[in-house]
XYZ file of C-alpha atoms in Angstrom:
296
model
C 46.192 177.736 169.166
C 43.056 179.786 167.318
C 40.547 181.231 169.589
C 42.242 184.957 168.469
C 40.712 185.951 165.280
C 42.574 187.957 162.437
C 45.602 187.419 165.485
C 49.340 187.274 163.460
C 51.824 184.256 165.192
C 55.073 184.408 163.771
C 57.862 181.978 163.620
C 60.634 182.216 160.656
C 63.034 179.347 159.931
C 63.649 177.488 156.514
C 64.226 178.196 153.133
C 65.940 181.254 153.865
C 65.907 182.488 150.235
C 62.315 182.197 149.912
C 62.083 184.216 152.813
C 64.793 186.896 151.959
C 63.054 188.105 148.824
C 59.134 187.437 149.789
C 59.820 189.737 152.362
C 61.933 192.169 150.247
C 61.179 192.772 146.683
C 59.296 189.676 145.923
C 57.101 190.894 148.230
C 56.705 194.214 147.782
C 55.991 194.204 144.337
C 53.173 191.695 144.926
C 51.937 194.261 148.122
C 51.632 196.997 145.960
C 49.536 194.975 142.597
C 47.857 193.006 145.799
C 44.268 194.468 144.631
C 45.042 193.604 140.571
C 46.659 190.364 141.387
C 43.869 188.984 142.987
C 41.647 190.072 140.113
C 43.588 189.010 137.732
C 43.830 185.238 139.619
C 39.944 185.231 140.585
C 39.394 182.488 138.344
C 41.912 180.439 139.327
C 41.379 181.018 142.953
C 37.587 179.789 142.413
C 38.464 176.312 140.117
C 40.733 175.328 143.418
C 38.143 176.219 146.524
C 35.386 174.550 143.687
C 37.733 171.235 143.808
C 38.685 171.600 147.487
C 34.989 171.824 148.570
C 35.350 173.032 151.868
C 32.800 172.242 153.965
C 30.786 174.164 156.819
C 32.533 173.590 160.971
C 35.651 172.381 158.739
C 39.382 173.484 159.907
C 41.456 174.610 156.950
C 45.096 175.619 156.589
C 45.531 178.029 153.705
C 49.385 177.682 152.677
C 50.734 180.372 150.851
C 48.047 183.044 151.281
C 49.638 186.253 150.576
C 46.902 189.208 151.462
C 43.900 186.253 151.922
C 41.969 186.630 149.169
C 41.482 182.553 149.415
C 41.569 182.648 153.393
C 38.728 185.151 153.658
C 36.749 183.255 150.642
C 37.013 179.800 152.084
C 35.798 181.435 155.784
C 32.317 181.907 154.543
C 32.352 178.852 153.087
C 32.942 176.965 156.360
C 30.803 179.430 158.606
C 29.870 178.914 161.354
C 31.575 177.020 163.234
C 35.086 176.395 160.920
C 38.103 178.058 160.595
C 40.851 179.158 158.511
C 44.555 180.057 159.241
C 46.663 181.325 156.384
C 50.058 180.821 156.007
C 52.724 182.846 154.856
C 56.622 183.764 154.271
C 56.206 186.806 153.719
C 55.440 189.603 156.605
C 54.280 192.478 154.043
C 51.177 190.330 152.824
C 50.731 188.777 156.351
C 50.134 192.623 157.272
C 47.828 193.093 154.337
C 45.489 190.103 155.370
C 45.162 190.466 158.797
C 43.636 194.501 157.091
C 41.560 192.848 154.726
C 40.316 190.368 156.995
C 39.194 193.029 159.811
C 37.491 191.420 162.922
C 36.293 188.937 160.281
C 35.084 185.906 162.223
C 36.644 182.495 161.836
C 40.432 183.730 160.205
C 43.567 184.029 161.374
C 47.122 184.429 160.155
C 50.608 183.052 161.072
C 53.737 184.552 159.271
C 55.862 181.661 159.086
C 57.631 178.666 156.747
C 54.411 176.134 156.475
C 56.996 173.572 155.594
C 58.616 173.762 159.255
C 55.821 175.217 161.289
C 55.062 172.695 164.458
C 51.524 172.512 163.722
C 49.107 170.352 166.062
C 48.925 166.570 164.719
C 45.904 165.887 162.518
C 44.518 169.268 163.168
C 43.157 170.186 159.716
C 40.462 168.918 157.244
C 41.612 170.559 154.417
C 45.278 172.162 153.037
C 44.641 174.187 150.279
C 46.803 176.536 147.976
C 46.291 179.458 145.695
C 50.156 179.298 144.163
C 51.814 178.878 146.813
C 52.957 175.305 147.298
C 56.218 175.489 144.274
C 58.805 177.511 146.279
C 59.406 174.831 148.904
C 63.373 174.020 149.047
C 62.661 170.494 149.798
C 58.890 169.370 148.661
C 58.401 165.957 149.920
C 59.824 167.132 153.253
C 57.690 169.835 153.179
C 54.643 168.210 152.176
C 55.574 165.144 154.318
C 55.623 167.270 157.438
C 52.389 169.156 156.320
C 50.759 165.451 156.274
C 51.194 164.945 159.797
C 48.902 168.030 160.416
C 45.907 166.781 158.691
C 43.507 164.594 160.328
C 43.380 160.605 159.173
C 40.259 161.683 156.693
C 42.016 164.859 155.751
C 43.157 166.310 152.178
C 45.204 168.345 149.916
C 44.016 170.800 147.012
C 46.144 172.929 145.462
C 46.740 175.276 142.187
C 50.160 175.460 140.634
C 51.205 176.483 137.041
C 51.589 174.192 134.573
C 54.599 175.204 132.037
C 56.177 178.354 131.349
C 56.065 177.434 127.853
C 51.999 177.685 128.771
C 51.868 181.120 129.970
C 52.036 183.929 128.210
C 52.227 186.446 131.168
C 56.190 184.801 131.343
C 56.347 183.450 127.766
C 54.900 186.641 125.657
C 57.925 189.210 127.279
C 61.024 186.720 127.469
C 60.544 185.619 123.707
C 59.871 188.936 122.849
C 63.506 190.154 124.187
C 65.202 186.669 122.813
C 67.953 188.805 120.539
C 68.072 191.432 122.290
C 69.237 190.553 125.974
C 71.719 188.106 126.318
C 70.337 185.110 127.351
C 70.801 184.094 130.927
C 71.746 180.482 132.343
C 69.818 177.587 132.165
C 68.143 177.224 135.268
C 67.462 173.964 137.126
C 63.169 173.392 136.155
C 62.784 171.824 139.317
C 64.476 174.474 141.727
C 61.911 176.244 143.419
C 59.684 178.708 141.034
C 56.447 179.366 139.903
C 56.901 177.027 137.377
C 58.893 174.214 139.290
C 55.350 171.575 140.059
C 53.869 172.334 135.794
C 54.960 168.712 135.304
C 52.273 166.591 136.742
C 54.451 163.535 137.009
C 56.899 164.958 139.344
C 54.409 166.451 141.373
C 52.800 163.004 141.163
C 56.076 161.303 142.633
C 56.157 164.164 145.087
C 53.193 163.875 146.956
C 53.483 159.970 146.903
C 56.471 159.746 148.717
C 55.200 162.353 151.384
C 52.490 159.987 152.067
C 49.568 160.433 149.677
C 47.121 158.690 147.731
C 44.206 159.465 145.547
C 46.096 161.993 143.169
C 44.170 163.686 140.683
C 44.800 166.734 138.401
C 42.702 168.808 136.108
C 43.921 171.419 133.897
C 42.320 174.910 133.855
C 43.175 177.068 131.396
C 41.858 180.615 131.763
C 42.889 183.904 130.184
C 44.003 186.736 132.613
C 43.160 190.261 131.598
C 46.489 191.944 131.745
C 46.664 194.639 130.514
C 43.837 197.553 130.621
C 43.639 201.235 129.959
C 41.164 203.764 128.437
C 42.495 203.405 124.784
C 44.287 200.520 123.342
C 48.006 201.988 123.401
C 47.174 202.785 127.471
C 46.273 199.148 127.521
C 49.221 198.198 125.958
C 51.496 200.390 128.102
C 49.790 199.088 130.920
C 50.315 195.309 129.896
C 54.152 196.134 129.580
C 54.413 197.668 133.149
C 53.068 195.198 134.696
C 55.003 192.375 133.394
C 58.570 194.862 134.328
C 56.433 194.687 138.115
C 55.960 191.141 138.311
C 57.064 188.837 136.260
C 60.759 187.679 134.747
C 61.147 190.809 132.374
C 62.252 192.981 134.784
C 64.950 191.216 136.294
C 65.685 189.728 132.826
C 66.742 193.772 132.211
C 68.032 195.096 135.814
C 71.779 196.300 134.604
C 71.008 196.091 131.066
C 72.965 199.298 129.291
C 69.871 201.448 128.099
C 69.833 201.343 124.703
C 69.192 197.399 125.264
C 66.594 198.470 127.498
C 64.628 200.411 125.504
C 64.576 198.060 122.347
C 64.001 195.488 124.668
C 60.825 196.923 125.902
C 59.262 198.373 122.558
C 59.562 193.944 121.156
C 57.965 193.278 124.744
C 55.212 196.299 123.719
C 55.093 195.075 119.951
C 54.024 191.407 121.705
C 51.387 192.174 123.718
C 50.048 194.377 121.028
C 49.210 191.357 119.375
C 46.769 190.626 122.429
C 44.726 193.429 122.132
C 41.408 193.184 123.011
C 37.956 194.947 123.444
C 38.361 195.122 127.406
C 42.102 195.286 127.692
C 45.808 192.618 126.757
C 44.380 189.537 127.591
C 46.848 186.588 127.414
C 46.941 182.714 127.900
C 47.425 181.001 131.437
C 47.921 177.729 132.265
C 48.028 175.744 135.576
C 46.699 172.232 137.730
C 44.706 172.182 139.731
C 46.024 168.964 141.796
C 43.669 167.330 144.810
C 44.939 163.968 147.220
C 44.379 162.303 149.893
C 46.001 161.411 153.113
C 47.441 158.153 152.891
C 47.559 155.441 156.361
């Protein structure tokens, strides 16, 4: 199955809404900002890789690999005899991952829904993910399915966002537009999305029910350089533009009247102006690194 390096296999079933989104608007936005987003998330990926501790010779599955940054990082750690398979539901991002990998040894990419792909039983030493497991429509079933691909001594390591209120990339702009933009209907906090794994008790129950043990959490708090520019004003403008492209702000302003959009963006700009440092707009981010073992 893994004999050809940097090859794409395709299997797209299940998680229909996520597949549609990540092969549409979300995939395009992420692709357009890929290098920047990978830089912003590098410290979080590094923390997750350190917790996972990939070793030479290991077989690794990178779930929701995006454009392959962590896949390639892990591949360097498991060489010369190890292998990493990066899986993502977005065709755009898998395409970019293959471009970035080039002819790199010991790595391949699969366009598929990891929660349903027919991986060989007991194939992997490590299941890994950087912000790629919070979108499963049925997380218990997804993790139980993935568990079957782990060796009996296999382990799981992933990083996921904590609550929205702890992450400035969504908290700041959405708080700024409160009172300017009509509030959206309340959403289910456990629905698939970036913050659906913020509650550690919920994650513990999901993994326990899916057949994992020795579950541990490590808080990772790290600033994110969110806006760059040659001047203070340019950095703030860049932060606002970035928030419109990759966060919930753009969706919140969709179909709003022009005057509402103008006032909302002014409010967001004022919020980011409070976060300017010498190197740009720097905001706070908060995540969990979660580790577990396959339970027998």
